[in-house]
């Protein structure tokens, strides 16, 4: 709704507050959210609001759903309700499909108290909707705010409008008391069937699916897991403990192996009282499990359930599952297996339809000064003639506008400082000396080993120019090392600074206090394990996030803490600076990712939607998007401009712990505890590769500077190199694949593996390519 | 169903809940307790699941107490204090009461607080860089046993290191002594540990120089004894060096004049010392060492000095090790040794001498085995045999440690080739050695050693007999003249050495030719005037008649004891040689004891008398 490119904005964002007075008001305060949307977010969505509730623009699925006019809609809803009450499911279904209404809207509308409906479902459905609305509310809020910003005069990403969302209500991870509708959510299970018959129902369905034609069987098998879970939860909720246990024992073996972690949680859940606080359970309740099934298979299922009068299962299918029906050939088992595995099923197709500007921003044109030093350097290497064409190629590359790139000013970015320009020039110079990697020319690997870390190293980052390395530790410290002979120095104290001659040429050198020079600086401030660290691109700042719920900004000039950003009330698992500085993102146990600017003490955007902890966060190279990986086994891509979720990638079978964008911005690599690395095409929203080989969690991923090689580092003490060029070459981007999202991946990824490199009992937790494509890996030596 | 049972979670019995309630002064009904127990279990599971998240984000594989406490803190539960130590908690079980508990020793805080020589703080976290793979190929860094850079050294430490190494390896014995002493007590040399370990690992390069080897072993010993050093994974490296000295055919042993035997004895002693004091640092260490030793022993190609090393190594590791490795292996090994010993050619003289060394070492080892076994049996008194043997199983084989864990010491081929159980080599060691009764063990061993084994017990008994018998002057005095007994002219040689011995005339004299085939006989002639066989049916040689002799001298005066040991050495190895031993109480430096001195003695045969206290005692029980 707000993904339109906005008009160019003039407001310049001041990059960083000098010295660290954090909470500066934004240059131009953005207007508050428009009153039309605000109340809708404010009141609990589950509250009885009559049919009018459906009228305000619903947050839910971005995409088609062009809602009819309110009056028409009401009539329609009344008819639907009538049909439902009289058990005319098929006609109801057809009508609903015709009206292109989504189930929850119907349900929400059906909430008139006079409709105690057949099987008592309406109440339950409403609550389910409430739950979903609850989760999407925040996204809606930020979306609305984003829209407001876009519409408003100011283009500054800012503010109060977004933050107006009560933080306590963000995400499902917060204590139950914060969620007034939890009990309502739970009560959706209240409907009673004969508990003894549950096993019969399930095994009947199982029998039916197993006897179905091969092509349908694979698709329909997807039903097993969500049905199993919901039936089990229903039994538990209605306090049929023994039936629940025997149901679990009988059927849990049928479930796919990648659900076993969830099943373990589920099996410990045997009492109604336990359901209240259980997060996994809530996830299941508050979101519909999404299945993608071909129309034929769906018809088959529907016919079967109606023939058998199997209302119990039919109700679950209707209320708790979202069946995304597509036309065409049913998918094969491999195709399905590649995409499933997340906590809430696959992504809906329309969730990945939004346009994403994945191109790179145009680089500012910088005059590369032809200083003598440079000349000499080139001469020494004996190829002075090659210099010119190279520079030209650099220049031409940056001049051409990428058609997929977002407008240059889609989000305001800080202006380049002189020092940034110098750094860019350095970068270009280095780039000319860059090793061209490929299957024939693999990078050399240097390993930075943290010794005597006592099992406490949690996070590592290296500056872009590879001059400093930072380690976050479980003992709450952040340690910065210089890995060049240049030692780390702080700025002199204010009194001493007053004495120096500000006019002198070497003033930048004079302000440094030589007495403080050391190889290592330790930053104290957090009061809990540090879980993530990130250098700012200009190397003046450092971010760290911690178990204590804060993100801290440190100055690398004074080696002191400048700001503590409070917002996450739970451990913050990851943080990263934008590639242009100024902005940064953080994600944590409260299931949301937040976008911050260094000079705002409150987040600019809150990205809510994940069903479990946000475990890792990465900026897209053009800074317009943010990717987040989560323990719900999905990866989401968020638009920084409006806070919308524009991509949902499912397919991992374990919590995601690493993300990496390819340098051209087109692809995303993700690594998870299942030891697999998946590659995604951002533009099409498709999985394009699966790299199997690691035997333990992949904690580090990095593309080489030119994107030819993907390096992955894992807990299994290995670094592996993969042929990224080959993966993306083989990519089939025909219309059919793009349209349906059905992908065929090669079974074996061994021909993509270029090398496996062992470390000496050192798990690899960070990888970095230097500007010349030397691979730096790091981790803590952990003797067995 | 059964699958479900397997993955069952820990459950708290309601009794525990009620107990807790009672300690808080509450009475709970059964129903409430059951509900509470179930809820507590659920909460525990939840906390455990949450804590694993912290582990994952700390990028560890091991769940720590700290992780669990974090999970508790975030769910607003009080944390559990007092379990933060990195050291593993020993978990003990008392089988009788089905009681399991963690050892919780008291710590004297006052002593800790007032300690003057505090260990130096842990090494500082540091980052080191090295080029691992150049152009994606090869590893430039050799995978040595000692990490090349561990922590930076201050100049003082460096100086200390140089001085100490120079002193130890230098010429001045006095200086060496001082240096070693300091190495043993200095509390500030933690940072130097890898360097010293590296120095010790230099044994491989000086295997021609006994003196240097000896000194390096002394360094190892000092390091081990230094209470301020935490050896950690360096134990492996140290053991590898020591094992090298024990097992390898050192260059120094080419010259028969070199006393490399003593070095091996010393190294074996050191090995056991390391193992007993630091064995807990490396899991599966014991198993691994045993495998190495066994491998050497089973390899007939290796020189005898290596075999000797293996035997003394086993001996040093305790009688259990001997029982597990040497004892079952003896029958195969014996054939080889026999061949060496029976070869009288001049060219074989040197090898034969070595063979005697090995023979002596084995003898000492099995002797200890028998004694300790007897002791363990008698210590248990009324317990049945087999049960007793099992219960004695070594404490370091607790289930916590995986005997399959493999690591190589990286010193030599035989250590590197350790297969997991190595079925093709037959090197696997059963974790639980079959419980063989003392009696059977003795019989078996007697097959090999015959007389000479008994000899050693004879001397032992003599030393101890005072406790057993009414004191008789003769009995006590071991220094007195030996009495003439029986056929005094019997040449007492090790049976194996009398390969040409023919059937002695006494076979015909034997009054009890109809006895079941006899095994070693050991009896108190005082209580039983006539010799009697307590032997059992013997399996593999039923046709052999055995010879039993009468007591050769009549008891007179105050009762005294003597052993009479006789029999035919059965089995292929002994070709049915006859022998007989009759030990009266020694009344002086008997020819037996004199003979004992002629035996190839190794190491420390003279054990403190006390240790033998019970062994003799128990020898009577089964016979």
mmCIF file of N, CA and C in Angstrom, chain A residues 498-577:
data_model
loop_
_atom_site.group_PDB
_atom_site.id
_atom_site.type_symbol
_atom_site.label_atom_id
_atom_site.label_comp_id
_atom_site.label_asym_id
_atom_site.label_seq_id
_atom_site.Cartn_x
_atom_site.Cartn_y
_atom_site.Cartn_z
ATOM 1 N N UNK A 498 42.348 21.474 24.138
ATOM 2 C CA UNK A 498 42.371 22.917 24.048
ATOM 3 C C UNK A 498 43.756 23.477 23.744
ATOM 4 N N UNK A 499 44.752 22.721 24.076
ATOM 5 C CA UNK A 499 46.112 23.223 23.938
ATOM 6 C C UNK A 499 46.673 23.065 22.531
ATOM 7 N N UNK A 500 46.079 22.174 21.768
ATOM 8 C CA UNK A 500 46.740 21.907 20.492
ATOM 9 C C UNK A 500 46.400 22.965 19.456
ATOM 10 N N UNK A 501 47.275 23.069 18.526
ATOM 11 C CA UNK A 501 47.146 24.064 17.475
ATOM 12 C C UNK A 501 46.188 23.544 16.419
ATOM 13 N N UNK A 502 45.029 24.189 16.354
ATOM 14 C CA UNK A 502 43.997 23.641 15.468
ATOM 15 C C UNK A 502 44.287 23.929 14.006
ATOM 16 N N UNK A 503 45.232 24.788 13.761
ATOM 17 C CA UNK A 503 45.518 25.153 12.382
ATOM 18 C C UNK A 503 46.548 24.236 11.742
ATOM 19 N N UNK A 504 47.198 23.462 12.596
ATOM 20 C CA UNK A 504 48.300 22.680 12.042
ATOM 21 C C UNK A 504 47.774 21.601 11.100
ATOM 22 N N UNK A 505 48.644 21.160 10.225
ATOM 23 C CA UNK A 505 48.228 20.190 9.217
ATOM 24 C C UNK A 505 47.930 18.829 9.822
ATOM 25 N N UNK A 506 48.686 18.490 10.828
ATOM 26 C CA UNK A 506 48.526 17.155 11.386
ATOM 27 C C UNK A 506 47.640 17.183 12.620
ATOM 28 N N UNK A 507 46.635 18.033 12.589
ATOM 29 C CA UNK A 507 45.791 18.176 13.779
ATOM 30 C C UNK A 507 45.107 16.853 14.122
ATOM 31 N N UNK A 508 44.769 16.098 13.098
ATOM 32 C CA UNK A 508 44.098 14.821 13.366
ATOM 33 C C UNK A 508 45.020 13.857 14.099
ATOM 34 N N UNK A 509 46.275 13.997 13.818
ATOM 35 C CA UNK A 509 47.242 13.154 14.503
ATOM 36 C C UNK A 509 47.468 13.677 15.917
ATOM 37 N N UNK A 510 47.449 15.012 16.036
ATOM 38 C CA UNK A 510 47.759 15.611 17.346
ATOM 39 C C UNK A 510 46.678 15.366 18.382
ATOM 40 N N UNK A 511 45.455 15.192 17.935
ATOM 41 C CA UNK A 511 44.397 15.034 18.944
ATOM 42 C C UNK A 511 44.449 13.657 19.601
ATOM 43 N N UNK A 512 45.196 12.756 19.015
ATOM 44 C CA UNK A 512 45.241 11.411 19.586
ATOM 45 C C UNK A 512 46.229 11.368 20.753
ATOM 46 N N UNK A 513 45.857 10.634 21.744
ATOM 47 C CA UNK A 513 46.699 10.534 22.930
ATOM 48 C C UNK A 513 47.592 9.298 22.793
ATOM 49 N N UNK A 514 48.850 9.558 22.610
ATOM 50 C CA UNK A 514 49.781 8.456 22.349
ATOM 51 C C UNK A 514 49.897 7.522 23.553
ATOM 52 N N UNK A 515 49.636 8.084 24.726
ATOM 53 C CA UNK A 515 49.784 7.271 25.944
ATOM 54 C C UNK A 515 48.769 6.126 26.001
ATOM 55 N N UNK A 516 47.669 6.319 25.322
ATOM 56 C CA UNK A 516 46.622 5.298 25.414
ATOM 57 C C UNK A 516 46.758 4.221 24.342
ATOM 58 N N UNK A 517 47.807 4.320 23.561
ATOM 59 C CA UNK A 517 47.925 3.382 22.443
ATOM 60 C C UNK A 517 48.066 1.956 22.949
ATOM 61 N N UNK A 518 47.275 1.091 22.398
ATOM 62 C CA UNK A 518 47.396 -0.320 22.757
ATOM 63 C C UNK A 518 46.768 -1.152 21.650
ATOM 64 N N UNK A 519 47.066 -2.387 21.711
ATOM 65 C CA UNK A 519 46.557 -3.278 20.679
ATOM 66 C C UNK A 519 45.097 -3.645 20.950
ATOM 67 N N UNK A 520 44.752 -3.625 22.218
ATOM 68 C CA UNK A 520 43.426 -4.097 22.619
ATOM 69 C C UNK A 520 42.742 -3.053 23.481
ATOM 70 N N UNK A 521 41.464 -2.811 23.187
ATOM 71 C CA UNK A 521 40.666 -1.959 24.061
ATOM 72 C C UNK A 521 39.455 -2.772 24.518
ATOM 73 N N UNK A 522 39.197 -2.691 25.780
ATOM 74 C CA UNK A 522 38.051 -3.422 26.312
ATOM 75 C C UNK A 522 36.950 -2.432 26.652
ATOM 76 N N UNK A 523 35.748 -2.708 26.183
ATOM 77 C CA UNK A 523 34.632 -1.808 26.427
ATOM 78 C C UNK A 523 33.692 -2.457 27.429
ATOM 79 N N UNK A 524 33.542 -1.792 28.551
ATOM 80 C CA UNK A 524 32.643 -2.303 29.577
ATOM 81 C C UNK A 524 31.366 -1.485 29.584
ATOM 82 N N UNK A 525 30.245 -2.115 29.792
ATOM 83 C CA UNK A 525 29.000 -1.369 29.850
ATOM 84 C C UNK A 525 27.770 -2.260 29.888
ATOM 85 N N UNK A 526 27.826 -3.325 29.168
ATOM 86 C CA UNK A 526 26.683 -4.226 29.168
ATOM 87 C C UNK A 526 26.608 -4.990 30.483
ATOM 88 N N UNK A 527 25.425 -5.440 30.804
ATOM 89 C CA UNK A 527 25.314 -6.297 31.980
ATOM 90 C C UNK A 527 24.669 -7.618 31.600
ATOM 91 N N UNK A 528 25.159 -8.182 30.559
ATOM 92 C CA UNK A 528 24.697 -9.496 30.120
ATOM 93 C C UNK A 528 25.521 -9.871 28.906
ATOM 94 N N UNK A 529 25.457 -11.123 28.558
ATOM 95 C CA UNK A 529 26.228 -11.588 27.408
ATOM 96 C C UNK A 529 26.026 -10.672 26.207
ATOM 97 N N UNK A 530 27.092 -10.404 25.509
ATOM 98 C CA UNK A 530 26.993 -9.642 24.265
ATOM 99 C C UNK A 530 26.733 -10.649 23.149
ATOM 100 N N UNK A 531 25.709 -10.388 22.351
ATOM 101 C CA UNK A 531 25.384 -11.378 21.323
ATOM 102 C C UNK A 531 25.659 -10.908 19.903
ATOM 103 N N UNK A 532 25.846 -9.623 19.721
ATOM 104 C CA UNK A 532 26.102 -9.161 18.370
ATOM 105 C C UNK A 532 26.944 -7.902 18.389
ATOM 106 N N UNK A 533 27.795 -7.745 17.385
ATOM 107 C CA UNK A 533 28.613 -6.543 17.288
ATOM 108 C C UNK A 533 28.657 -6.121 15.830
ATOM 109 N N UNK A 534 28.827 -4.826 15.616
ATOM 110 C CA UNK A 534 28.920 -4.351 14.233
ATOM 111 C C UNK A 534 29.673 -3.025 14.207
ATOM 112 N N UNK A 535 30.639 -2.935 13.310
ATOM 113 C CA UNK A 535 31.355 -1.676 13.113
ATOM 114 C C UNK A 535 30.553 -0.790 12.185
ATOM 115 N N UNK A 536 30.637 0.505 12.393
ATOM 116 C CA UNK A 536 30.037 1.410 11.416
ATOM 117 C C UNK A 536 30.965 1.456 10.208
ATOM 118 N N UNK A 537 30.405 1.761 9.037
ATOM 119 C CA UNK A 537 31.257 1.734 7.837
ATOM 120 C C UNK A 537 32.420 2.722 7.928
ATOM 121 N N UNK A 538 32.232 3.821 8.649
ATOM 122 C CA UNK A 538 33.329 4.790 8.722
ATOM 123 C C UNK A 538 34.297 4.488 9.864
ATOM 124 N N UNK A 539 34.080 3.388 10.554
ATOM 125 C CA UNK A 539 34.976 2.908 11.609
ATOM 126 C C UNK A 539 35.053 3.851 12.806
ATOM 127 N N UNK A 540 34.106 4.749 12.926
ATOM 128 C CA UNK A 540 34.114 5.624 14.094
ATOM 129 C C UNK A 540 33.252 5.084 15.220
ATOM 130 N N UNK A 541 32.374 4.207 14.878
ATOM 131 C CA UNK A 541 31.428 3.720 15.877
ATOM 132 C C UNK A 541 31.385 2.205 15.882
ATOM 133 N N UNK A 542 30.868 1.714 16.968
ATOM 134 C CA UNK A 542 30.724 0.279 17.111
ATOM 135 C C UNK A 542 29.395 0.015 17.812
ATOM 136 N N UNK A 543 28.688 -0.967 17.348
ATOM 137 C CA UNK A 543 27.430 -1.327 17.996
ATOM 138 C C UNK A 543 27.598 -2.666 18.694
ATOM 139 N N UNK A 544 26.914 -2.817 19.800
ATOM 140 C CA UNK A 544 26.891 -4.137 20.415
ATOM 141 C C UNK A 544 25.513 -4.340 21.014
ATOM 142 N N UNK A 545 25.018 -5.538 20.954
ATOM 143 C CA UNK A 545 23.723 -5.812 21.556
ATOM 144 C C UNK A 545 23.902 -6.951 22.547
ATOM 145 N N UNK A 546 23.008 -6.990 23.501
ATOM 146 C CA UNK A 546 23.296 -7.854 24.623
ATOM 147 C C UNK A 546 22.046 -8.477 25.203
ATOM 148 N N UNK A 547 22.303 -9.404 26.067
ATOM 149 C CA UNK A 547 21.226 -10.060 26.786
ATOM 150 C C UNK A 547 20.443 -9.075 27.640
ATOM 151 N N UNK A 548 21.082 -7.979 28.032
ATOM 152 C CA UNK A 548 20.405 -7.033 28.920
ATOM 153 C C UNK A 548 19.329 -6.221 28.190
ATOM 154 N N UNK A 549 19.082 -6.495 26.941
ATOM 155 C CA UNK A 549 17.997 -5.848 26.225
ATOM 156 C C UNK A 549 18.384 -4.529 25.579
ATOM 157 N N UNK A 550 19.633 -4.150 25.685
ATOM 158 C CA UNK A 550 20.026 -2.872 25.096
ATOM 159 C C UNK A 550 20.944 -3.083 23.906
ATOM 160 N N UNK A 551 20.965 -2.059 23.069
ATOM 161 C CA UNK A 551 21.979 -1.974 22.024
ATOM 162 C C UNK A 551 22.827 -0.769 22.405
ATOM 163 N N UNK A 552 24.115 -0.931 22.385
ATOM 164 C CA UNK A 552 24.969 0.189 22.766
ATOM 165 C C UNK A 552 25.799 0.668 21.589
ATOM 166 N N UNK A 553 25.949 1.964 21.548
ATOM 167 C CA UNK A 553 26.781 2.575 20.526
ATOM 168 C C UNK A 553 28.052 3.057 21.206
ATOM 169 N N UNK A 554 29.173 2.626 20.687
ATOM 170 C CA UNK A 554 30.458 2.996 21.271
ATOM 171 C C UNK A 554 31.211 3.875 20.291
ATOM 172 N N UNK A 555 31.950 4.793 20.829
ATOM 173 C CA UNK A 555 32.817 5.594 19.982
ATOM 174 C C UNK A 555 34.169 4.926 19.906
ATOM 175 N N UNK A 556 34.695 4.802 18.722
ATOM 176 C CA UNK A 556 36.030 4.236 18.580
ATOM 177 C C UNK A 556 37.085 5.340 18.586
ATOM 178 N N UNK A 557 36.644 6.592 18.838
ATOM 179 C CA UNK A 557 37.603 7.672 19.049
ATOM 180 C C UNK A 557 37.971 7.760 20.523
ATOM 181 N N UNK A 558 36.961 7.619 21.348
ATOM 182 C CA UNK A 558 37.206 7.764 22.785
ATOM 183 C C UNK A 558 37.127 6.428 23.510
ATOM 184 N N UNK A 559 36.636 5.397 22.828
ATOM 185 C CA UNK A 559 36.436 4.078 23.433
ATOM 186 C C UNK A 559 35.542 4.156 24.661
ATOM 187 N N UNK A 560 34.469 4.909 24.481
ATOM 188 C CA UNK A 560 33.472 4.984 25.549
ATOM 189 C C UNK A 560 32.109 4.726 24.938
ATOM 190 N N UNK A 561 31.162 4.476 25.830
ATOM 191 C CA UNK A 561 29.807 4.230 25.349
ATOM 192 C C UNK A 561 29.113 5.563 25.112
ATOM 193 N N UNK A 562 28.455 5.709 23.979
ATOM 194 C CA UNK A 562 27.761 6.956 23.681
ATOM 195 C C UNK A 562 26.282 6.855 24.010
ATOM 196 N N UNK A 563 25.647 5.817 23.567
ATOM 197 C CA UNK A 563 24.206 5.679 23.762
ATOM 198 C C UNK A 563 23.870 4.237 24.114
ATOM 199 N N UNK A 564 22.875 4.087 24.946
ATOM 200 C CA UNK A 564 22.290 2.769 25.135
ATOM 201 C C UNK A 564 20.871 2.829 24.598
ATOM 202 N N UNK A 565 20.580 2.084 23.582
ATOM 203 C CA UNK A 565 19.244 2.120 22.981
ATOM 204 C C UNK A 565 18.387 1.069 23.655
ATOM 205 N N UNK A 566 17.354 1.550 24.333
ATOM 206 C CA UNK A 566 16.484 0.600 25.026
ATOM 207 C C UNK A 566 15.181 0.499 24.271
ATOM 208 N N UNK A 567 14.693 -0.676 24.115
ATOM 209 C CA UNK A 567 13.451 -0.865 23.374
ATOM 210 C C UNK A 567 13.083 -2.328 23.408
ATOM 211 N N UNK A 568 14.048 -3.119 23.120
ATOM 212 C CA UNK A 568 13.836 -4.551 23.295
ATOM 213 C C UNK A 568 13.860 -4.800 24.797
ATOM 214 N N UNK A 569 12.856 -5.459 25.274
ATOM 215 C CA UNK A 569 12.885 -5.728 26.714
ATOM 216 C C UNK A 569 13.481 -7.090 27.014
ATOM 217 N N UNK A 570 13.868 -7.761 25.970
ATOM 218 C CA UNK A 570 14.414 -9.105 26.116
ATOM 219 C C UNK A 570 15.760 -9.145 25.416
ATOM 220 N N UNK A 571 16.473 -10.241 25.557
ATOM 221 C CA UNK A 571 17.798 -10.296 24.918
ATOM 222 C C UNK A 571 17.756 -9.914 23.445
ATOM 223 N N UNK A 572 18.750 -9.163 23.052
ATOM 224 C CA UNK A 572 18.868 -8.747 21.658
ATOM 225 C C UNK A 572 19.907 -9.659 21.016
ATOM 226 N N UNK A 573 19.496 -10.375 19.992
ATOM 227 C CA UNK A 573 20.391 -11.398 19.450
ATOM 228 C C UNK A 573 21.339 -10.868 18.387
ATOM 229 N N UNK A 574 20.938 -9.843 17.668
ATOM 230 C CA UNK A 574 21.833 -9.406 16.598
ATOM 231 C C UNK A 574 21.594 -7.940 16.287
ATOM 232 N N UNK A 575 22.615 -7.307 15.771
ATOM 233 C CA UNK A 575 22.487 -5.924 15.349
ATOM 234 C C UNK A 575 23.461 -5.697 14.207
ATOM 235 N N UNK A 576 23.108 -4.761 13.337
ATOM 236 C CA UNK A 576 24.028 -4.443 12.249
ATOM 237 C C UNK A 576 23.822 -3.024 11.772
ATOM 238 N N UNK A 577 24.929 -2.387 11.426
ATOM 239 C CA UNK A 577 24.888 -1.060 10.844
ATOM 240 C C UNK A 577 24.459 -1.146 9.390
#
